[in-house]
Structures are given as structure tokens and as C-alpha cells.
């Protein structure tokens, strides 16, 4: 017998999905046969409190349990079904299972079209969406609860003449460049933009519109998520400008010395972020050659600079000064008058510290978490205004996770309310960030990549290069293996705000109002004409008169009567 070739991970997942679907059909038929019809079924469902939502929510768990056990039944052969026959959720590997130490509920684990190369969260109604790009050139946007694909298309590609190349063209696979970074921003209430950076240095902008077709609660709602206009290339490499412009005037400045040690992949975009100044919006991009690009939203390149150290993170937000976190320290970029970035001095921070990864708190934008190359987790406050940026180090403690990787992109840090997520190829850790300013984050949970894959029936290779992670509100998406995305909903306890005392008399604002009222009445009485006319008596009366037949009370010589 000839040895069989090992099957890929995608084929194994397809077989598992086909088998689970066949089991779903069998269980549905059994449930319909045993449920009964007419008033008996209605009374039973009313008595036990069951509903259509609960049965749909519990079905995946029952299927997984029956697939693991139930050895007396004959195993059904896997059937290869087409995408249309499997329906809208054909790519969903698992859903409805409460995993990750009962604090992270698995909404859905979906299989992407190829190896994931970038992951980000898109703002939208309720919890937004998660967008992935794959090595095969696919752009997919997933619903965070049901796992449904709300948008799926090929990555945009423009030729030398600037015209978009259709995916059906024969030259598309040859011209396609891998997507290496992505970030999303909200434009209006129901509009958002997605920026995607490629390995050849190009950056494309996708403008989306969102509309709720069926406005119900999860997971029955239907969303229309589509492109508003054709994708636009806002940055093209190689950049024709020879240097950085002084103050955005367009004049050539110091010539950029490219780092040749980065090789042919040095132009790959590694970081993207969006900033707003008044009505103007700017995009900041950086590549592996440590080149910084400031781009206007219309695609005009305003400023370029060669950084001395690799860029680690950028502080998002609406501000006129951009805080750049490089491996060698923090720097400030002025959006009003772009010029060479200035270093930022941090109080209580040793001069020899080099940063490995960073993330800014989503609830408190001035609070940031940094991982150093020595393996320490540092907490700092970075406050900025129109002119200056202040930085103060608060805490420092050992991270407890391996940090020495070949590339910096293999560690991702994201935050949700009161918690910090750190993802590495070996797994994902969760840190509790509540407490006083001088209390460092505390690790409370860690789940290995193999364990996350085992929970949904996916084999994770030991040498996974990427550790993509995205978070928004209380939703978190984690890359599992190479082509599976797990979307979780956080049930981590959140510290409630302190309750206000119900005793009205003890409230400072009430006491202040009483004091103001007393002071006002005192001044009103003291003011002339407010409550009387001195010793003359009531208004409209003369001075103190005498008895009938008597004059007024006389006084000293030279003085009138009282």
C-alpha cells in the first residue's frame, strides 16, 4: 500500500464541519419527532420556559457532546457539502460553548479563507465587527456574536497606472501583496473606514456603510454591511519624495537613509493609526525600515521621517500632538506643523529601558501599559495637550511571559474595561488593571494556544508565528492556529462605581445651596430699602414724631430732629 499524504488543517476542519452538520440534521429530526405537536408542545414549552432562542443556543453544545460520546451509534461518513448548501454559517467551527474558565464566553469560532495576516475591530452598532485579512488575499468581516460573514471580498489592488485590478484578471495573483497591518475608524454614525497596509508599502482605504435590516437582539439580527465606494490607495511605495517636508511646505529636507538590513520586505507596513485635528483627519503609517509617514485623508503625503528605533505603538485619539512609542523611548509628532519628532522625557523611567510592545487603555486614554525587552510590565500615564506631552511611570513588575521573539509583531496587547490582554504564540494572558495608581496589573488568567484549539476541536501547531488579537467593548477576538478566529464575550467582573449616599442633608451640594440662600437673604435685609428705612420706621412714614401737640424730638444744637 502506498503511504497516504498528510491532510492539511483546512481539510480536517471541513470534514469536522460536515460531520457536525450531519449530526445537527439528525438531532433536529429526533427533536421534532419527540417534541409533539399542537397544544401539548405549546403547554410543555410554556411550563418549562423553553424558547426558540434557548434551543438554538443549546444545539451546538449538544452536538459537540454527542460527537464526543455516544459510541453505540455508528459513525456517519463525512459528507463534503458546498458552501451554499451549508448556509450562512458554514464557516463556523463551534459556537455557544462557555469556555475559558467561565469568564470568556465563546460566541463563535470561524474558519477564514487562508492564514490570517492581520486582525482589527471595526466600530459599529452595538459591539462592532471583526475584520481579517488572509495570505490568500481575502478580506472578511465577521459579526462578533453569530460569526456570520457580513462582508467578503478580495483585497484591493492597483496597477502602475493607478487603476484597480480586478480579481478575475490573470495578473491579480502575481501583483497581489500580503496585507501586514490594518486599523479601523468611525467616520459617522453608520459609516466606518478600514485602512489596510501591504508588504509592498501600499495602504488602501475601504469606506463601509452599515444598516440594520432586522433590528432584533443577537443573534437573529440581520445587518447590511457593504462598501460605500471603491477602495482608494492613499500611500504608494516607493515614495517619490526624497526627504521630509519642513512644516508641510513640500520642500525637500533631510534625505532618508533606508535600512538595507531589513531586506526586500523592509517596505512592509507594520503600524497604522488615525488622528483628527478639527475637521481634518490624518493617517500615520510606519514600515519595517522604521520610516514614518504622515498622510492626509485625501491621500496627500505631508511628512516623512526616518526613525532611529522601531515603532512599537501610537496613542490613538483626537489630539493635535501624536505620541509615538518607539523601542528607544517616546516621541511627539505635531500635526499642526509637521516637523522632526521630539523626544519625550518620562519621570522615574530609567534611561536604558527599551520597549517591546505597548497598549493604551481604552477607558482612560492617558493610561498606557508597556512591555520592556527585559520582560517587565510598566504602567505609565501619558498626558498631552496642544503643545507638550508629559509622561510619568507609575509601576513596574515582571510580566511572567516570554518576550524574546524574532519579530516584535508576535506580541499583541489590547485593553477592555479594567483588563489587559496580552497575546503571544504560546497563548493569551489576562491582567486585572483595577486598583490604585501605584498598583501594577495582576495576571489572573492564562490559556495556552493548544488548549484554546482543543476546546473547539482544532489542532494548533507548536510553531505558530502570529498572535493576532483584537478587542472592542466587552468583545475579544483571538487567533487560534493559523486560519481560525475565536470570538469571545467577556464576563469578567467589573468594579461598580461607588454608591452615592441617600441622606440629603449630608450632601455637600445641598449644604452649599443652603449657605448661599442664607447669605443672599442676609445681604437683602442689610441693603437700604430692602427691609426698612433706618430708624425712621417703615417705608412711607416720617421720623419718630411726638405726642399730639408736641413737636418732634429735638436734638443737640445744630442737629435736626430725629
Coordinates of C-alpha atoms in Angstrom, one line a residue:
X1 CA 0.0 0.0 0.0
X2 CA 1.2 3.5 -0.9
X3 CA 1.6 5.8 2.1
X4 CA -1.2 8.4 2.4
X5 CA -0.2 12.1 2.2
X6 CA -0.9 14.1 5.3
X7 CA -4.0 16.2 5.1
X8 CA -3.9 19.9 5.8
X9 CA -5.6 21.6 8.6
X10 CA -8.3 23.1 6.3
X11 CA -9.3 19.7 5.1
X12 CA -9.6 18.3 8.6
X13 CA -11.8 21.3 9.6
X14 CA -14.0 20.9 6.6
X15 CA -14.6 17.2 7.5
X16 CA -15.4 18.1 11.0
X17 CA -17.9 20.8 10.0
X18 CA -19.5 18.4 7.5
X19 CA -19.8 15.7 10.2
X20 CA -21.3 18.2 12.8
X21 CA -23.8 19.4 10.3
X22 CA -25.0 15.9 9.6
X23 CA -25.4 15.4 13.3
X24 CA -27.4 18.6 13.6
X25 CA -29.8 17.4 11.0
X26 CA -30.2 14.1 12.8
X27 CA -30.8 15.8 16.2
X28 CA -33.3 18.2 14.7
X29 CA -35.3 15.3 13.2
X30 CA -35.2 13.5 16.6
X31 CA -36.3 16.6 18.4
X32 CA -39.2 17.2 16.1
X33 CA -40.3 13.5 16.4
X34 CA -40.2 13.6 20.2
X35 CA -41.4 17.1 20.8
X36 CA -45.0 16.6 19.9
X37 CA -47.5 18.9 18.1
X38 CA -50.4 21.1 18.9
X39 CA -51.4 22.3 22.4
X40 CA -49.2 19.6 24.1
X41 CA -46.0 21.1 22.7
X42 CA -47.1 24.6 23.5
X43 CA -48.0 23.8 27.1
X44 CA -44.8 21.9 27.6
X45 CA -42.7 24.8 26.2
X46 CA -44.6 27.3 28.4
X47 CA -44.3 25.2 31.5
X48 CA -40.5 24.5 31.3
X49 CA -39.8 28.0 30.0
X50 CA -38.1 26.8 26.8
X51 CA -38.0 29.0 23.7
X52 CA -36.6 29.0 20.2
X53 CA -33.6 31.1 21.2
X54 CA -32.7 28.7 24.0
X55 CA -33.0 25.6 21.8
X56 CA -30.9 27.3 19.1
X57 CA -28.3 28.4 21.7
X58 CA -28.0 24.9 23.2
X59 CA -27.9 23.0 19.9
X60 CA -24.1 23.4 19.2
X61 CA -23.2 22.2 22.7
X62 CA -25.5 19.1 22.4
X63 CA -23.9 18.4 19.0
X64 CA -20.4 18.6 20.4
X65 CA -21.3 16.4 23.3
X66 CA -22.9 13.8 21.1
X67 CA -19.9 13.9 18.7
X68 CA -17.5 13.2 21.6
X69 CA -19.5 10.4 23.2
X70 CA -22.5 8.2 22.1
X71 CA -20.3 5.3 20.9
X72 CA -23.3 3.0 20.4
X73 CA -24.3 4.8 17.3
X74 CA -22.5 4.1 14.0
X75 CA -20.2 7.0 12.9
X76 CA -21.6 8.8 9.9
X77 CA -19.1 9.2 7.0
X78 CA -18.2 12.9 6.4
X79 CA -20.1 14.5 3.6
X80 CA -18.5 17.3 1.6
X81 CA -21.2 19.9 1.1
X82 CA -20.9 23.1 -0.9
X83 CA -20.9 26.5 0.7
X84 CA -24.4 27.3 -0.4
X85 CA -25.8 24.0 1.0
X86 CA -24.3 24.7 4.4
X87 CA -25.9 28.1 4.6
X88 CA -24.7 31.4 6.0
X89 CA -22.8 29.9 9.0
X90 CA -20.9 27.2 7.0
X91 CA -17.6 28.6 8.2
X92 CA -18.5 28.5 11.9
X93 CA -16.5 25.7 13.6
X94 CA -18.0 26.0 17.1
X95 CA -20.4 28.3 18.9
X96 CA -22.4 28.6 22.1
X97 CA -19.8 26.9 24.4
X98 CA -18.9 28.6 27.7
X99 CA -15.1 28.3 27.8
X100 CA -12.0 29.9 29.1
X101 CA -12.6 29.4 32.9
X102 CA -16.2 30.5 32.6
X103 CA -15.3 34.2 32.2
X104 CA -14.8 34.3 28.4
X105 CA -17.9 33.0 26.6
X106 CA -17.2 31.7 23.1
X107 CA -19.7 33.3 20.7
X108 CA -18.3 31.7 17.6
X109 CA -15.1 30.2 16.2
X110 CA -14.9 30.8 12.5
X111 CA -12.6 29.5 9.8
X112 CA -11.1 32.1 7.5
X113 CA -10.1 31.7 3.9
X114 CA -6.4 31.1 4.5
X115 CA -3.8 32.1 7.0
X116 CA -4.6 35.2 9.0
X117 CA -2.2 38.1 8.4
X118 CA -4.0 41.0 10.2
X119 CA -6.9 41.5 12.5
X120 CA -8.7 44.5 13.8
X121 CA -12.1 45.6 15.2
X122 CA -14.4 47.9 13.2
X123 CA -16.6 50.3 15.1
X124 CA -20.3 49.9 14.5
X125 CA -23.7 49.5 16.2
X126 CA -23.6 47.7 19.5
X127 CA -20.3 45.7 19.6
X128 CA -19.0 46.5 16.1
X129 CA -17.3 43.8 13.9
X130 CA -14.0 42.0 13.4
X131 CA -12.1 42.2 10.1
X132 CA -9.4 39.8 9.0
X133 CA -7.1 39.7 6.0
X134 CA -5.5 36.4 4.8
X135 CA -2.5 35.4 2.9
X136 CA -4.7 34.3 0.0
X137 CA -5.8 37.9 -0.4
X138 CA -9.3 37.7 1.2
X139 CA -10.9 40.4 3.3
X140 CA -13.6 39.1 5.6
X141 CA -15.8 41.0 8.1
X142 CA -17.4 38.9 10.8
X143 CA -20.4 39.5 13.2
X144 CA -18.9 39.3 16.7
X145 CA -21.8 37.2 18.1
X146 CA -23.1 34.9 15.4
X147 CA -19.9 34.7 13.4
X148 CA -21.8 35.5 10.2
X149 CA -19.7 36.9 7.3
X150 CA -21.3 40.4 6.7
X151 CA -18.7 41.3 4.0
X152 CA -16.3 39.2 1.9
X153 CA -14.2 40.3 -1.0
X154 CA -10.7 40.2 -2.4
X155 CA -8.2 42.8 -1.3
X156 CA -7.9 45.9 -3.5
X157 CA -5.0 46.0 -5.9
X158 CA -4.0 48.9 -8.2
X159 CA -1.7 48.7 -11.2
X160 CA 1.1 51.0 -12.2
X161 CA -1.4 53.4 -13.8
X162 CA -3.4 53.6 -10.6
X163 CA -6.4 51.7 -11.9
X164 CA -7.9 48.9 -9.7
X165 CA -7.0 45.4 -10.9
X166 CA -10.0 43.0 -10.9
X167 CA -9.5 39.7 -9.0
X168 CA -10.7 37.9 -12.2
X169 CA -7.7 39.2 -14.1
X170 CA -4.9 36.7 -14.7
X171 CA -2.3 39.2 -13.4
X172 CA -4.0 39.6 -10.0
X173 CA -2.2 36.7 -8.2
X174 CA 1.2 38.0 -9.4
X175 CA 0.6 41.6 -8.3
X176 CA -1.1 40.7 -5.0
X177 CA 0.9 41.8 -1.9
X178 CA 0.3 40.3 1.5
X179 CA -1.6 42.5 4.0
X180 CA 0.5 43.2 7.0
X181 CA -1.4 45.7 9.1
X182 CA -4.9 47.1 9.5
X183 CA -6.8 49.6 11.6
X184 CA -10.4 50.9 11.6
X185 CA -12.0 54.2 12.5
X186 CA -15.5 55.6 12.7
X187 CA -16.5 58.3 10.2
X188 CA -20.1 58.9 11.0
X189 CA -22.8 57.2 13.0
X190 CA -23.3 54.3 10.5
X191 CA -20.1 54.7 8.4
X192 CA -16.6 53.5 9.1
X193 CA -13.2 53.2 7.3
X194 CA -10.7 50.4 7.2
X195 CA -7.0 51.0 6.5
X196 CA -5.0 48.1 5.2
X197 CA -1.2 48.2 4.8
X198 CA 0.6 45.8 2.5
X199 CA 4.0 44.2 2.3
X200 CA 5.0 46.3 -0.7
X201 CA 4.3 49.6 1.2
X202 CA 0.9 50.3 -0.2
X203 CA -2.0 51.5 2.0
X204 CA -5.6 51.2 0.9
X205 CA -8.7 52.8 2.5
X206 CA -12.1 51.0 2.5
X207 CA -15.2 53.0 3.2
X208 CA -18.1 50.9 4.7
X209 CA -21.8 51.7 5.4
X210 CA -23.9 49.8 7.9
X211 CA -27.6 49.2 8.1
X212 CA -29.7 47.0 10.3
X213 CA -32.2 45.1 8.2
X214 CA -33.7 43.2 11.0
X215 CA -33.3 45.1 14.2
X216 CA -33.6 42.4 16.9
X217 CA -31.3 41.2 19.5
X218 CA -28.4 38.8 18.9
X219 CA -28.1 36.5 17.1
X220 CA -31.3 36.9 15.0
X221 CA -30.5 40.4 13.7
X222 CA -29.6 41.0 10.1
X223 CA -27.0 43.6 9.0
X224 CA -26.3 45.1 5.6
X225 CA -22.6 45.9 5.6
X226 CA -21.2 47.0 2.2
X227 CA -18.7 49.2 0.5
X228 CA -19.9 52.8 0.0
X229 CA -17.3 53.4 -2.7
X230 CA -14.4 51.7 -4.4
X231 CA -11.2 51.3 -2.3
X232 CA -8.7 54.1 -2.6
X233 CA -4.9 53.8 -2.4
X234 CA -3.7 56.5 -0.1
X235 CA 0.0 55.6 0.1
X236 CA 2.2 54.1 -2.7
X237 CA 5.7 52.8 -2.5
X238 CA 8.3 53.6 -3.4
X239 CA 7.7 57.1 -2.2
X240 CA 8.9 59.7 -4.8
X241 CA 9.8 62.3 -2.1
X242 CA 13.5 62.4 -1.3
X243 CA 13.1 63.7 2.2
X244 CA 10.9 65.1 4.9
X245 CA 9.0 68.3 4.3
X246 CA 9.6 71.2 6.8
X247 CA 6.3 72.2 8.2
X248 CA 4.3 70.6 5.4
X249 CA 5.5 73.2 2.9
X250 CA 6.5 70.5 0.4
X251 CA 10.2 71.4 0.3
X252 CA 12.7 68.6 0.4
X253 CA 14.5 68.2 3.7
X254 CA 17.0 65.6 5.0
X255 CA 17.3 62.6 2.8
X256 CA 16.0 59.4 4.3
X257 CA 18.7 56.7 4.8
X258 CA 16.9 53.4 4.2
X259 CA 17.9 50.5 6.4
X260 CA 19.2 47.8 4.0
X261 CA 19.4 45.2 6.7
X262 CA 15.6 44.8 6.5
X263 CA 15.9 43.2 3.1
X264 CA 13.2 43.3 0.4
X265 CA 10.4 43.2 3.0
X266 CA 11.5 46.5 4.6
X267 CA 8.7 48.4 2.9
X268 CA 6.0 46.3 4.7
X269 CA 3.6 48.4 6.7
X270 CA 3.7 47.5 10.4
X271 CA 1.6 50.2 12.1
X272 CA -1.4 52.3 11.1
X273 CA -3.4 54.8 13.1
X274 CA -5.8 57.6 12.5
X275 CA -5.9 61.1 14.1
X276 CA -8.2 64.1 13.8
X277 CA -7.5 67.8 14.2
X278 CA -10.6 69.9 13.9
X279 CA -12.3 68.8 10.7
X280 CA -9.1 67.4 9.2
X281 CA -8.2 63.7 9.5
X282 CA -4.7 62.4 9.3
X283 CA -3.2 58.9 8.9
X284 CA 0.1 57.8 10.4
X285 CA 1.9 54.8 9.0
X286 CA 5.3 53.1 9.7
X287 CA 7.1 50.3 8.0
X288 CA 9.9 47.8 8.9
X289 CA 12.5 50.2 7.8
X290 CA 11.4 52.5 10.6
X291 CA 10.1 55.1 8.2
X292 CA 7.3 57.3 9.4
X293 CA 4.6 58.7 7.0
X294 CA 2.0 61.4 7.8
X295 CA -0.8 61.2 5.2
X296 CA -3.9 63.5 4.7
X297 CA -7.2 61.6 4.3
X298 CA -7.3 62.6 0.6
X299 CA -4.0 60.7 0.0
X300 CA -1.5 63.6 0.1
X301 CA 1.8 62.7 1.7
X302 CA 2.5 65.5 4.2
X303 CA 5.6 64.4 6.0
X304 CA 8.2 61.5 6.1
X305 CA 10.9 60.8 8.7
X306 CA 13.4 58.1 9.4
X307 CA 13.1 57.0 13.0
X308 CA 16.1 55.8 15.0
X309 CA 14.2 52.9 16.6
X310 CA 11.4 50.6 15.6
X311 CA 7.9 51.9 16.2
X312 CA 6.0 50.0 18.9
X313 CA 2.7 51.8 19.3
X314 CA 0.9 55.0 18.7
X315 CA -1.6 56.7 21.1
X316 CA -5.0 56.9 19.4
X317 CA -7.4 59.7 20.0
X318 CA -8.4 63.2 19.0
X319 CA -5.4 65.5 19.6
X320 CA -3.0 67.8 17.9
X321 CA 0.1 66.0 19.2
X322 CA 0.7 62.4 18.4
X323 CA 2.5 60.2 21.0
X324 CA 4.8 57.7 19.3
X325 CA 6.1 54.8 21.3
X326 CA 9.4 53.6 19.9
X327 CA 11.8 50.9 21.2
X328 CA 14.1 53.6 22.5
X329 CA 11.5 55.8 24.1
X330 CA 8.6 58.1 23.5
X331 CA 8.5 60.8 20.8
X332 CA 6.0 63.6 19.9
X333 CA 4.7 64.4 16.4
X334 CA 3.0 67.8 15.9
X335 CA 0.0 67.6 13.5
X336 CA -0.3 71.4 13.2
X337 CA 3.2 71.9 11.9
X338 CA 4.7 68.6 11.0
X339 CA 8.5 68.5 11.6
X340 CA 11.0 66.2 13.2
X341 CA 9.6 64.3 16.1
X342 CA 10.8 65.5 19.5
X343 CA 11.8 63.1 22.4
X344 CA 9.5 63.0 25.5
X345 CA 11.2 62.7 28.9
X346 CA 9.4 60.3 31.3
X347 CA 9.7 60.8 35.0
X348 CA 11.1 57.9 37.1
X349 CA 11.8 55.9 33.9
X350 CA 15.4 54.5 33.6
X351 CA 17.3 55.8 30.6
X352 CA 18.4 52.3 29.4
X353 CA 14.8 50.8 29.2
X354 CA 13.8 49.6 25.7
X355 CA 10.2 48.9 24.9
X356 CA 8.9 45.7 23.2
X357 CA 5.2 46.2 23.0
X358 CA 2.6 48.7 24.2
X359 CA -1.1 49.4 24.5
X360 CA -3.2 52.4 25.7
X361 CA -6.2 52.0 28.0
X362 CA -9.5 52.1 26.1
X363 CA -11.3 53.7 29.1
X364 CA -8.5 56.0 30.3
X365 CA -6.6 57.2 27.2
X366 CA -3.8 58.7 29.3
X367 CA -3.0 55.3 30.9
X368 CA -0.6 53.0 29.0
X369 CA 0.9 49.6 29.5
X370 CA 4.4 48.8 28.2
X371 CA 6.4 45.6 28.0
X372 CA 10.2 46.1 28.0
X373 CA 12.8 43.9 26.3
X374 CA 13.9 42.8 29.8
X375 CA 10.4 41.2 30.4
X376 CA 8.9 43.9 32.7
X377 CA 5.3 45.2 32.5
X378 CA 5.4 49.0 33.1
X379 CA 2.4 51.3 33.7
X380 CA 2.7 54.9 32.7
X381 CA 0.5 58.0 32.4
X382 CA 0.9 59.9 29.2
X383 CA -0.9 63.3 29.2
X384 CA -0.8 65.5 26.1
X385 CA -2.2 68.9 25.2
X386 CA -1.8 71.3 22.3
X387 CA 1.9 71.9 22.9
X388 CA 3.5 69.4 25.3
X389 CA 3.3 65.8 26.4
X390 CA 4.0 64.7 30.0
X391 CA 5.0 61.1 30.9
X392 CA 5.2 59.6 34.4
X393 CA 6.0 56.0 35.2
X394 CA 3.7 54.6 37.9
X395 CA 4.5 50.9 38.4
X396 CA 6.9 48.2 37.1
X397 CA 6.8 44.4 37.7
X398 CA 7.9 41.2 35.8
X399 CA 5.5 40.2 33.1
X400 CA 5.9 36.5 33.6
X401 CA 5.6 35.7 29.9
X402 CA 8.4 35.0 27.3
X403 CA 9.1 38.2 25.3
X404 CA 12.2 37.4 23.2
X405 CA 10.8 36.7 19.8
X406 CA 12.4 37.2 16.4
X407 CA 9.9 39.9 15.4
X408 CA 8.0 42.4 17.6
X409 CA 4.7 41.8 15.9
X410 CA 4.5 38.4 17.6
X411 CA 3.2 40.1 20.8
X412 CA -0.2 41.9 20.8
X413 CA -1.6 43.9 23.6
X414 CA -5.2 45.1 23.8
X415 CA -7.4 46.5 26.6
X416 CA -11.1 46.4 27.6
X417 CA -12.6 47.9 30.7
X418 CA -10.4 47.1 33.7
X419 CA -8.5 44.4 32.0
X420 CA -5.4 44.0 29.8
X421 CA -5.0 41.2 27.2
X422 CA -1.5 40.0 26.1
X423 CA -1.3 37.5 23.3
X424 CA 1.8 35.6 22.4
X425 CA 2.3 32.5 20.2
X426 CA 2.1 30.3 23.3
X427 CA -1.3 31.6 24.5
X428 CA -3.2 34.6 25.8
X429 CA -3.0 36.1 29.3
X430 CA -5.5 38.4 31.0
X431 CA -4.3 41.0 33.6
X432 CA -6.5 42.9 36.1
X433 CA -5.7 46.6 36.0
X434 CA -8.1 47.8 38.7
X435 CA -6.9 49.4 41.9
X436 CA -4.9 52.5 42.9
X437 CA -2.5 54.2 40.5
X438 CA 0.6 52.6 42.2
X439 CA -0.8 49.0 42.0
X440 CA 0.6 47.1 39.0
X441 CA -1.6 44.9 36.8
X442 CA -2.1 41.4 38.1
X443 CA -2.3 38.3 35.9
X444 CA -5.5 36.4 36.7
X445 CA -5.9 34.0 33.7
X446 CA -3.7 32.3 31.0
X447 CA -4.9 30.0 28.3
X448 CA -2.5 28.2 26.1
X449 CA -3.0 28.1 22.3
X450 CA -3.2 24.3 22.3
X451 CA -6.0 24.4 25.0
X452 CA -7.9 27.1 23.1
X453 CA -7.7 24.9 19.9
X454 CA -8.7 21.7 21.8
X455 CA -11.9 23.3 23.1
X456 CA -13.2 23.9 19.6
X457 CA -11.6 20.8 18.0
X458 CA -8.7 22.5 16.2
X459 CA -5.2 21.2 16.3
X460 CA -2.7 24.1 16.9
X461 CA 0.8 23.7 15.6
X462 CA 3.6 24.3 18.1
X463 CA 5.3 26.9 15.9
X464 CA 2.6 29.5 15.3
X465 CA 4.2 32.7 14.1
X466 CA 1.4 35.2 14.6
X467 CA -0.6 36.0 17.7
X468 CA -3.2 38.4 16.4
X469 CA -5.6 39.9 18.9
X470 CA -8.4 42.5 18.8
X471 CA -10.8 43.9 21.4
X472 CA -13.8 46.3 21.5
X473 CA -16.2 47.0 24.3
X474 CA -16.6 43.6 26.0
X475 CA -15.8 41.5 22.9
X476 CA -12.4 39.9 22.2
X477 CA -11.1 38.1 19.1
X478 CA -8.1 35.7 19.3
X479 CA -6.3 33.9 16.5
X480 CA -6.3 30.2 17.1
X481 CA -3.9 28.3 15.0
X482 CA -3.3 29.7 11.5
X483 CA -6.8 30.1 10.0
X484 CA -9.3 30.0 12.9
X485 CA -10.6 33.1 14.7
X486 CA -12.3 32.7 18.1
X487 CA -14.6 35.5 19.1
X488 CA -15.4 35.7 22.9
X489 CA -17.6 37.8 25.1
X490 CA -16.2 38.9 28.4
X491 CA -18.0 38.1 31.6
X492 CA -15.1 39.3 33.7
X493 CA -16.3 41.1 36.9
X494 CA -16.2 44.9 36.6
X495 CA -15.9 47.1 39.7
X496 CA -19.1 49.1 40.1
X497 CA -18.8 52.8 40.8
X498 CA -19.3 53.8 44.5
X499 CA -22.9 54.3 45.5
X500 CA -24.0 57.8 46.4
X501 CA -25.4 58.3 49.9
X502 CA -29.1 58.8 50.0
X503 CA -29.0 61.2 53.1
X504 CA -29.9 64.5 51.5
X505 CA -28.7 66.6 54.5
X506 CA -25.2 65.2 54.3
X507 CA -24.6 66.0 50.7
X508 CA -22.1 68.9 50.2
X509 CA -24.0 70.4 47.3
X510 CA -27.2 70.6 49.5
X511 CA -25.3 72.3 52.3
X512 CA -23.7 74.7 49.9
X513 CA -27.1 75.7 48.5
X514 CA -28.4 76.4 52.0
X515 CA -25.4 78.6 52.7
X516 CA -25.8 80.5 49.5
X517 CA -29.5 81.1 50.4
X518 CA -28.8 82.3 53.9
X519 CA -26.1 84.7 52.6
X520 CA -28.4 86.1 49.9
X521 CA -31.2 86.8 52.4
X522 CA -28.7 88.4 54.8
X523 CA -27.5 90.8 52.1
X524 CA -31.0 91.6 51.0
X525 CA -32.1 92.6 54.5
X526 CA -28.9 94.6 55.1
X527 CA -29.3 96.6 51.8
X528 CA -31.0 100.1 52.3
X529 CA -34.7 99.9 51.3
X530 CA -34.7 96.2 51.5
X531 CA -36.4 95.8 54.9
X532 CA -36.8 99.4 56.3
X533 CA -35.5 102.9 56.3
X534 CA -33.1 103.0 59.2
X535 CA -34.7 104.3 62.5
X536 CA -37.2 106.3 60.5
X537 CA -39.7 103.4 60.7
X538 CA -41.5 101.7 57.9
X539 CA -41.3 103.0 54.4
X540 CA -43.7 105.9 53.8
X541 CA -43.5 107.1 57.4
X542 CA -41.7 110.1 58.6
X543 CA -39.3 110.3 61.6
X544 CA -40.3 109.5 65.1
X545 CA -43.0 112.0 66.0
X546 CA -44.0 113.2 69.4
X547 CA -47.3 113.1 71.2
X548 CA -50.2 115.2 69.8
X549 CA -49.4 118.8 70.4
X550 CA -45.8 118.2 70.7
X551 CA -43.1 118.7 68.1
X552 CA -40.6 116.2 67.1
X553 CA -37.8 115.1 69.4
X554 CA -35.2 117.9 69.5
X555 CA -31.6 117.2 69.4
X556 CA -28.4 118.9 70.1
X557 CA -27.8 122.4 68.7
X558 CA -27.0 122.3 65.0
X559 CA -28.8 118.9 64.6
X560 CA -32.1 118.3 63.2
X561 CA -34.7 116.2 65.0
X562 CA -34.6 112.5 64.9

